[in-house]
Short mmCIF file of C-alpha atoms in Angstrom, two decimals:
data_model
loop_
_atom_site.label_atom_id
_atom_site.label_comp_id
_atom_site.label_asym_id
_atom_site.label_seq_id
_atom_site.Cartn_x
_atom_site.Cartn_y
_atom_site.Cartn_z
CA MET W 219 192.57 94.84 142.59
CA ASP W 220 192.59 98.31 140.90
CA THR W 221 194.06 98.58 137.33
CA ASN W 222 197.00 100.28 138.51
CA LEU W 223 198.14 97.65 140.80
CA ARG W 224 197.50 94.95 137.94
CA GLU W 225 200.02 97.08 135.57
CA ILE W 226 202.31 97.19 138.11
CA ILE W 227 202.47 93.29 138.75
CA ALA W 228 202.49 92.63 135.08
CA GLN W 229 205.71 95.10 135.00
CA ILE W 230 207.15 93.14 137.70
CA ASP W 231 206.49 89.80 136.22
CA ALA W 232 208.24 91.04 133.16
CA TYR W 233 211.24 92.13 134.91
CA SER W 234 211.64 88.99 136.50
CA ALA W 235 211.10 86.81 133.50
CA GLU W 236 214.32 88.48 132.01
CA LYS W 237 216.51 87.23 134.85
CA THR W 238 218.11 84.25 135.12
CA LEU W 239 219.69 82.36 138.24
CA PRO W 240 222.34 79.76 138.48
CA THR W 241 219.45 76.60 138.50
CA ALA W 242 216.05 76.05 136.97
CA LYS W 243 214.77 75.72 140.41
CA THR W 244 216.06 79.12 142.07
CA THR W 245 214.84 80.94 138.68
CA ALA W 246 211.74 79.22 139.02
CA LEU W 247 210.87 80.32 142.38
CA PHE W 248 212.04 83.71 141.93
CA HIS W 249 209.60 84.20 138.70
CA SER W 250 206.81 82.88 140.90
CA LEU W 251 207.41 85.16 143.75
CA LEU W 252 208.81 88.67 142.87
CA SER W 253 205.37 89.88 142.38
CA ASP W 254 203.98 88.00 145.41
CA ALA W 255 203.95 91.20 147.97
CA VAL W 256 202.16 93.23 145.29
CA ALA W 257 199.94 90.80 143.92
CA LYS W 258 198.70 89.08 146.85
CA ALA W 259 199.38 90.94 149.95
CA THR W 260 198.97 94.49 149.21
CA SER W 261 195.76 96.47 148.93
CA ALA W 262 194.99 100.02 147.74
CA GLU W 263 193.37 102.33 150.69
CA ALA W 264 191.07 105.12 149.69
CA ASP W 265 193.55 107.62 151.99
CA GLY W 266 196.22 106.96 149.36
CA THR W 267 198.17 104.44 151.57
CA PHE W 268 198.66 100.78 151.11
CA PHE W 269 197.97 97.93 153.61
CA VAL W 270 200.15 94.81 153.31
CA LYS W 271 199.14 91.57 155.09
CA THR W 272 201.73 89.29 156.39
CA GLY W 273 200.35 86.55 154.38
CA ASP W 274 197.90 83.85 155.67
CA ILE W 275 196.83 85.95 158.72
CA PRO W 276 194.95 88.92 157.57
CA ALA W 277 196.81 91.64 159.72
CA MET W 278 199.43 94.03 159.10
CA TRP W 279 202.70 93.53 161.07
CA LEU W 280 205.09 96.70 160.89
CA ARG W 281 208.13 94.96 160.56
CA ASP W 282 207.01 92.04 158.28
CA ALA W 283 205.46 94.98 155.82
CA THR W 284 208.91 96.90 155.66
CA PHE W 285 210.60 93.73 154.77
CA GLN W 286 208.01 92.55 152.42
CA VAL W 287 208.60 95.48 150.31
CA LEU W 288 211.72 95.90 150.80
CA PRO W 289 213.09 94.10 147.40
CA TYR W 290 210.91 96.34 145.44
CA ILE W 291 213.38 99.45 146.21
CA LYS W 292 215.74 97.91 143.89
CA LEU W 293 213.03 97.64 141.10
CA MET W 294 212.00 101.30 141.14
CA LYS W 295 213.91 102.11 138.38
CA ALA W 296 212.67 99.31 136.13
CA VAL W 297 209.27 99.70 137.58
CA PRO W 298 208.91 103.47 138.77
CA GLU W 299 205.38 103.11 139.69
CA LEU W 300 206.52 101.26 142.70
CA LYS W 301 207.57 104.24 144.41
CA ASN W 302 204.10 105.26 145.09
CA ILE W 303 203.09 102.18 146.98
CA LEU W 304 206.58 101.81 148.85
CA ILE W 305 205.55 105.62 149.88
CA GLY W 306 201.97 104.61 150.46
CA VAL W 307 203.28 101.62 152.83
CA LEU W 308 205.32 104.08 154.57
CA ARG W 309 202.62 106.45 155.28
CA ARG W 310 200.22 103.61 156.75
CA GLU W 311 203.02 102.34 159.02
CA LEU W 312 203.48 105.99 160.33
CA ARG W 313 199.71 106.38 160.75
CA TYR W 314 199.78 102.95 162.74
CA VAL W 315 202.48 103.89 164.90
CA GLN W 316 200.70 107.53 165.78
CA HIS W 317 197.60 105.47 166.49
CA ASP W 318 199.15 102.98 168.79
CA PRO W 319 203.27 103.01 169.07
CA TYR W 320 203.29 100.07 171.42
CA ALA W 321 201.22 97.71 168.99
CA ASN W 322 202.93 95.36 166.50
CA ALA W 323 200.27 94.53 164.25
CA PHE W 324 197.02 96.29 163.01
CA ASN W 325 193.62 95.63 161.20
CA GLN W 326 192.82 96.77 157.54
CA THR W 327 190.05 98.60 159.46
CA ALA W 328 188.90 99.08 163.00
CA SER W 329 187.33 95.85 162.89
CA GLY W 330 187.76 94.99 166.42
CA ALA W 331 189.65 92.01 165.18
CA HIS W 332 192.44 90.79 167.59
CA TRP W 333 195.18 87.85 167.72
CA SER W 334 193.67 86.58 170.80
CA ASP W 335 190.42 86.76 172.55
CA ASP W 336 192.28 86.96 175.74
CA ASP W 337 193.23 90.59 174.94
CA SER W 338 190.55 91.95 176.11
CA ASP W 339 191.75 92.64 179.39
CA ILE W 340 194.69 94.91 177.66
CA PRO W 341 194.19 98.29 176.33
CA VAL W 342 193.78 97.36 172.70
CA SER W 343 191.68 99.41 170.27
CA ASP W 344 189.75 97.92 167.41
CA LEU W 345 192.15 99.01 164.80
CA VAL W 346 194.81 97.12 166.52
CA TRP W 347 195.00 93.55 165.80
CA GLU W 348 197.92 92.66 168.45
CA ARG W 349 199.72 94.93 171.22
CA LYS W 350 202.85 93.31 171.75
CA PHE W 351 205.74 95.95 172.37
CA GLU W 352 208.15 95.18 169.84
CA ILE W 353 211.06 97.74 169.32
CA ASP W 354 211.62 96.42 165.50
CA SER W 355 207.93 97.73 164.93
CA LEU W 356 209.10 101.49 165.53
CA CYS W 357 212.58 100.91 163.61
CA ALA W 358 210.80 99.42 160.54
CA PRO W 359 209.09 102.65 159.15
CA LEU W 360 212.37 104.29 159.57
CA PHE W 361 214.25 101.75 157.90
CA LEU W 362 211.87 102.00 155.12
CA ALA W 363 212.28 105.74 154.80
CA LEU W 364 216.20 105.60 154.80
CA LYS W 365 216.10 103.03 151.88
CA LEU W 366 213.62 105.20 150.21
CA TYR W 367 215.66 108.48 150.73
CA LYS W 368 218.82 106.81 149.30
CA ASN W 369 217.30 105.38 146.02
CA THR W 370 215.02 108.46 145.26
CA ASP W 371 215.58 111.91 144.42
CA ASN W 372 212.16 113.22 145.69
CA HIS W 373 212.19 113.19 149.42
CA ASP W 374 208.90 114.86 149.93
CA PHE W 375 207.68 111.72 152.33
CA LEU W 376 209.64 113.44 154.96
CA ASP W 377 207.51 115.73 156.07
CA ASP W 378 205.77 116.85 159.09
CA GLU W 379 203.90 113.57 159.55
CA PHE W 380 207.00 111.87 159.39
CA TRP W 381 208.78 114.10 162.15
CA GLN W 382 205.98 114.03 164.37
CA THR W 383 205.64 110.37 164.10
CA LEU W 384 209.28 109.97 165.16
CA SER W 385 208.65 112.49 167.98
CA VAL W 386 205.92 109.81 169.09
CA THR W 387 208.37 107.09 168.56
CA MET W 388 211.09 108.88 170.66
CA THR W 389 208.48 109.32 173.47
CA VAL W 390 207.95 105.72 173.82
CA LEU W 391 211.72 104.66 173.37
CA GLU W 392 212.42 107.17 176.07
CA THR W 393 209.87 105.80 178.18
CA GLU W 394 210.76 102.22 177.90
CA GLN W 395 214.56 103.09 178.86
CA HIS W 396 213.00 103.19 182.40
CA HIS W 397 210.81 100.41 182.27
CA ASP W 398 209.58 100.26 185.59
CA GLN W 399 208.06 103.83 185.32
CA SER W 400 206.06 102.86 182.25
CA SER W 401 202.40 101.83 182.29
CA TYR W 402 202.89 99.33 179.45
CA TYR W 403 201.95 95.74 180.37
CA PHE W 404 200.94 92.57 178.30
CA LYS W 405 198.90 89.73 179.71
CA ARG W 406 197.36 86.93 178.08
CA VAL W 407 195.77 83.61 179.56
CA ASP W 408 195.58 80.19 178.51
CA CYS W 409 198.52 80.44 176.22
CA PRO W 410 202.04 79.28 175.92
CA ALA W 411 204.23 80.94 178.43
CA ASN W 412 206.26 82.83 175.72
CA ASP W 413 203.18 84.27 174.72
CA THR W 414 202.96 86.59 177.35
CA LEU W 415 204.85 88.58 179.78
CA THR W 416 205.58 87.45 183.68
CA ASN W 417 205.52 89.77 186.91
CA ASP W 418 201.85 90.64 186.07
CA GLY W 419 202.41 91.60 182.59
CA LYS W 420 205.45 93.81 183.24
CA GLY W 421 208.18 91.18 182.37
CA THR W 422 211.09 89.79 184.47
CA PRO W 423 212.94 92.85 186.30
CA VAL W 424 215.75 94.81 184.73
CA GLY W 425 218.24 97.42 185.61
CA TYR W 426 218.81 100.66 183.67
CA THR W 427 221.47 100.40 181.03
CA GLY W 428 220.81 102.86 178.50
CA MET W 429 219.11 100.71 176.43
CA VAL W 430 215.41 100.60 175.67
CA TRP W 431 213.54 97.58 177.16
CA ASP W 432 211.66 95.43 174.75
CA GLY W 433 208.49 93.07 175.81
CA PHE W 434 208.90 90.83 172.80
CA ARG W 435 211.25 89.30 170.30
CA PRO W 436 211.08 89.92 166.66
CA SER W 437 209.65 86.34 166.72
CA ASP W 438 206.50 87.61 168.64
CA ASN W 439 207.83 85.77 171.57
CA ALA W 440 208.52 87.35 175.05
CA CYS W 441 212.04 88.30 175.94
CA GLU W 442 213.53 86.17 178.34
CA TYR W 443 215.71 89.34 179.72
CA GLY W 444 214.17 92.82 179.21
CA TYR W 445 216.76 94.41 176.68
CA HIS W 446 216.87 92.68 173.27
CA VAL W 447 220.23 93.42 172.10
CA PRO W 448 219.70 93.24 168.17
CA SER W 449 216.69 95.46 168.27
CA ASN W 450 218.78 98.14 170.27
CA MET W 451 221.11 97.87 167.34
CA PHE W 452 218.48 98.09 164.78
CA LEU W 453 217.74 101.43 166.64
CA VAL W 454 221.12 102.86 166.57
CA ALA W 455 221.43 101.88 163.09
CA VAL W 456 218.40 103.42 161.74
CA LEU W 457 218.39 106.58 164.34
CA SER W 458 222.34 107.21 163.45
CA GLN W 459 221.18 107.67 159.80
CA ILE W 460 218.04 109.62 160.43
CA THR W 461 219.73 112.23 162.66
CA PRO W 462 221.31 114.43 159.88
CA LEU W 463 217.83 114.48 157.90
CA ILE W 464 216.20 116.11 161.09
CA PRO W 465 215.29 119.75 159.69
CA THR W 466 215.85 122.77 161.94
CA GLU W 467 212.28 123.51 162.92
CA PHE W 468 212.57 120.10 164.85
CA SER W 469 216.03 120.81 166.41
CA ALA W 470 214.87 119.84 169.96
CA LEU W 471 213.60 116.26 168.55
CA LYS W 472 217.40 116.09 166.94
CA VAL W 473 218.66 116.54 170.41
CA ARG W 474 216.65 113.99 171.93
CA VAL W 475 217.38 111.16 169.13
CA GLN W 476 221.28 112.04 169.78
CA LYS W 477 221.08 111.35 173.66
CA LEU W 478 219.21 108.30 172.82
CA VAL W 479 221.87 107.07 170.40
CA LYS W 480 224.31 107.90 172.75
CA ALA W 481 222.94 105.94 175.88
CA ILE W 482 221.95 102.77 173.92
CA LYS W 483 225.61 102.73 172.33
CA GLN W 484 227.08 102.91 175.83
CA GLY W 485 224.66 100.20 177.29
CA ILE W 486 225.62 97.63 174.53
CA THR W 487 229.36 98.19 175.14
CA HIS W 488 229.08 97.98 178.81
CA TYR W 489 226.47 95.23 178.96
CA ALA W 490 225.88 93.45 175.69
CA MET W 491 229.74 92.65 174.97
CA VAL W 492 230.25 89.47 176.47
CA THR W 493 232.87 86.32 176.57
CA LEU W 494 231.04 83.54 174.25
CA PRO W 495 231.22 79.95 174.54
CA THR W 496 233.96 80.07 172.11
CA GLY W 497 236.01 82.36 174.27
CA GLN W 498 236.01 85.13 171.83
CA VAL W 499 234.50 88.48 172.39
CA GLY W 500 230.91 88.76 170.94
CA TYR W 501 227.25 90.02 171.45
CA ALA W 502 224.85 88.63 173.67
CA TYR W 503 221.00 87.92 172.41
CA GLU W 504 219.46 89.59 175.50
CA VAL W 505 220.50 90.97 178.81
CA ASP W 506 218.78 92.59 181.78
CA GLY W 507 221.33 94.89 183.29
CA LEU W 508 221.50 92.65 186.40
CA GLY W 509 224.37 90.34 185.41
CA HIS W 510 222.10 87.85 183.48
CA GLN W 511 222.57 87.24 179.63
CA LYS W 512 221.07 85.01 176.90
CA LEU W 513 223.64 83.75 174.44
CA MET W 514 221.66 82.56 171.26
CA ASP W 515 220.10 83.97 168.15
CA ASP W 516 216.73 83.76 166.78
CA ALA W 517 215.86 83.51 162.64
CA ASN W 518 213.48 86.62 162.96
CA VAL W 519 215.01 89.97 161.96
CA PRO W 520 216.32 91.69 163.71
CA SER W 521 219.06 89.30 164.66
CA LEU W 522 222.51 89.16 165.51
CA LEU W 523 222.96 87.12 162.01
CA ALA W 524 221.58 90.19 160.40
CA LEU W 525 223.53 93.07 162.05
CA PRO W 526 225.40 94.24 158.44
CA PHE W 527 221.84 93.89 156.93
CA ILE W 528 220.28 96.24 159.08
CA GLY W 529 223.12 98.59 158.93
CA TYR W 530 224.66 98.41 162.49
CA THR W 531 228.16 96.90 161.35
CA SER W 532 230.25 95.74 159.05
CA ILE W 533 230.34 92.23 157.65
CA ASP W 534 234.10 91.95 158.04
CA ASP W 535 233.80 93.40 161.72
CA SER W 536 235.68 91.00 164.26
CA ILE W 537 233.03 91.05 166.90
CA TYR W 538 230.41 90.50 164.51
CA GLN W 539 232.44 87.84 163.16
CA ASN W 540 233.14 86.24 166.26
CA THR W 541 229.37 86.32 167.07
CA ARG W 542 228.41 84.69 163.64
CA GLU W 543 230.60 81.74 164.26
CA PHE W 544 228.93 81.17 167.67
CA ILE W 545 225.62 81.58 166.31
CA LEU W 546 225.86 79.42 162.96
CA SER W 547 227.03 76.44 165.54
CA LYS W 548 225.50 73.97 167.69
CA GLN W 549 226.18 76.23 170.70
CA ASN W 550 223.62 78.44 169.59
CA PRO W 551 220.39 76.21 171.15
CA TYR W 552 218.09 77.40 168.02
CA TYR W 553 220.62 76.41 165.29
CA TYR W 554 219.49 72.94 163.87
CA GLU W 555 221.19 70.30 161.45
CA GLY W 556 219.36 67.58 159.67
CA LYS W 557 219.45 65.31 156.92
CA ILE W 558 218.70 68.11 154.53
CA LEU W 559 219.02 71.40 156.09
CA ALA W 560 221.16 73.11 158.77
CA GLY W 561 220.55 76.92 159.88
CA ILE W 562 218.73 78.98 162.54
CA GLY W 563 215.40 78.50 163.85
CA SER W 564 213.05 79.78 166.70
CA ASN W 565 211.37 79.14 169.63
CA HIS W 566 208.20 80.41 168.09
CA THR W 567 208.09 77.20 165.53
CA PRO W 568 208.89 73.45 166.50
CA GLU W 569 212.14 72.30 167.40
CA ALA W 570 214.86 71.17 164.69
CA TYR W 571 212.74 73.66 161.99
CA VAL W 572 214.81 76.01 160.08
CA TRP W 573 213.65 79.16 158.89
CA PRO W 574 214.30 80.21 155.17
CA ILE W 575 214.60 83.70 156.29
CA SER W 576 217.58 82.73 158.22
CA LEU W 577 219.05 80.94 155.57
CA ALA W 578 218.45 83.95 153.57
CA MET W 579 220.07 86.13 155.95
CA GLU W 580 223.17 83.78 156.00
CA GLY W 581 223.79 84.47 152.11
CA LEU W 582 222.94 88.27 152.47
CA THR W 583 225.51 88.82 155.10
CA SER W 584 228.20 87.04 153.14
CA THR W 585 230.71 88.60 151.11
CA ASP W 586 231.25 85.17 149.06
CA PRO W 587 229.13 84.73 145.89
CA ALA W 588 229.09 80.77 146.19
CA VAL W 589 227.90 81.02 149.75
CA LYS W 590 224.90 83.28 148.39
CA VAL W 591 224.14 80.88 145.88
CA ALA W 592 224.38 78.04 147.88
CA GLN W 593 221.93 79.44 150.38
CA LEU W 594 219.49 80.33 147.51
CA GLU W 595 219.59 76.91 146.28
CA LYS W 596 218.77 75.30 150.01
CA ILE W 597 215.75 77.69 150.08
CA ALA W 598 214.39 76.76 146.76
CA ALA W 599 214.73 73.19 147.74
CA THR W 600 212.45 73.48 150.81
CA ASP W 601 209.20 74.74 148.83
CA ASN W 602 208.03 71.27 148.59
CA GLU W 603 206.58 71.97 145.03
CA THR W 604 204.35 74.76 146.56
CA ASP W 605 206.19 77.80 144.99
CA GLN W 606 206.16 79.19 148.50
CA CYS W 607 208.92 80.26 150.97
CA HIS W 608 207.52 78.47 154.23
CA GLU W 609 208.05 80.21 157.94
CA SER W 610 209.94 77.31 159.21
CA VAL W 611 210.79 73.76 157.63
CA SER W 612 211.90 70.65 159.04
CA VAL W 613 215.53 69.76 158.97
CA ASP W 614 214.79 66.14 158.05
CA ASP W 615 211.81 66.59 155.70
CA VAL W 616 210.79 69.50 153.41
CA SER W 617 207.06 68.47 153.43
CA GLN W 618 206.96 69.41 157.28
CA TYR W 619 206.47 73.00 157.63
CA THR W 620 204.64 75.89 158.99
CA ARG W 621 202.37 78.41 157.35
CA ASP W 622 201.38 78.05 153.78
CA TRP W 623 201.97 81.46 152.93
CA PHE W 624 204.40 83.95 154.52
CA SER W 625 205.05 86.93 152.46
CA TRP W 626 208.17 88.00 154.30
CA ALA W 627 209.96 84.70 153.84
CA ASN W 628 209.10 84.82 150.05
CA MET W 629 210.43 88.51 149.71
CA THR W 630 213.35 87.82 151.82
CA TYR W 631 214.20 85.03 149.09
CA CYS W 632 213.84 87.45 146.36
CA GLU W 633 216.14 89.98 148.08
CA LEU W 634 219.01 87.48 148.27
CA ALA W 635 218.08 86.56 144.52
CA LEU W 636 218.62 90.14 143.61
CA ASP W 637 221.80 90.28 145.57
CA VAL W 638 222.86 87.27 143.46
CA LEU W 639 221.95 88.93 140.34
CA GLY W 640 224.08 92.11 141.19
CA VAL W 641 220.86 94.24 141.48
#
């Protein structure tokens, strides 16, 4: 680790040491975790960018990396040197997207390491760890760029490289509006059914909706129906905010973005607004444009629970509140209750395991300070004396959990802690 990173870590630790949360346990965990992403996950690269591994897996997920460094946006005034790291993470994300916009996770170097040896039949480069197409992977750099834009005065990072990467992104998104005409496929053998796509790697059939087809959910599990609604909403949120920033020399790109946003919005209204089991109108999790709907929510962000957090809607929006009521109930097949915990899990992890990320998101999407504090305390109680927020935790036994080190969960806890602190 270089000297500059050590100095930044020391400044982050000094900042956190001055903060006190409602309980000793929540405070201690915050002090332990705030520097986690820089201290343990981030590496400075020779080209001035920064590689951020997801935790106990050595690859960089575009989605995870954005959410891992997101709390540092709020710390830039206290630790100004964080800006260079955040821009460096953004630039590495942009270069990964340019290298392969269909990939979700990348190696630090072109080592040829892949998640699975079975991926040899997929057109995957030596720099790519995994080539699952997930819309949120393309949204993540835009989300990070927007947060930087709103919290800094120098916007030099919105340069030609940025807009050219957006053009690459748009080409893929436009292609996947018509997935039946796309060359993308993903086939993996000797794996769980949700780790590969059916129909010879093309996924279940879909009809045109205006939305963008998605191969895999943010959980990295295959979509049951091809239009993942929260990811399309994430697209609307980031592209709508990016549009006014597109310079005049990229006017054709601006027109493309506006056209896509309009089509997705129409698709959401026509196909994704449904009658929930509660009898209220809300959002489906997935649809296929052929009459099928998946009514659920998953812990991974973007999720229906996280819609206000990703900038798609307001917390008090009635359709969102109807959806929230449904997904935070046993009518959501991935909502679990036990002796210790209640919350949203995922088919990516065992049944009756709740994700601290979703517990944090409950707090981050609530206007009630008491709820925020309660969620912070719930998460802190799940660390099993490891000073870590795990991927998922049994609702009955906190000693049963997945992943020893999951940096995204750690930093989402810190995001909620900073919210509670009013930062």
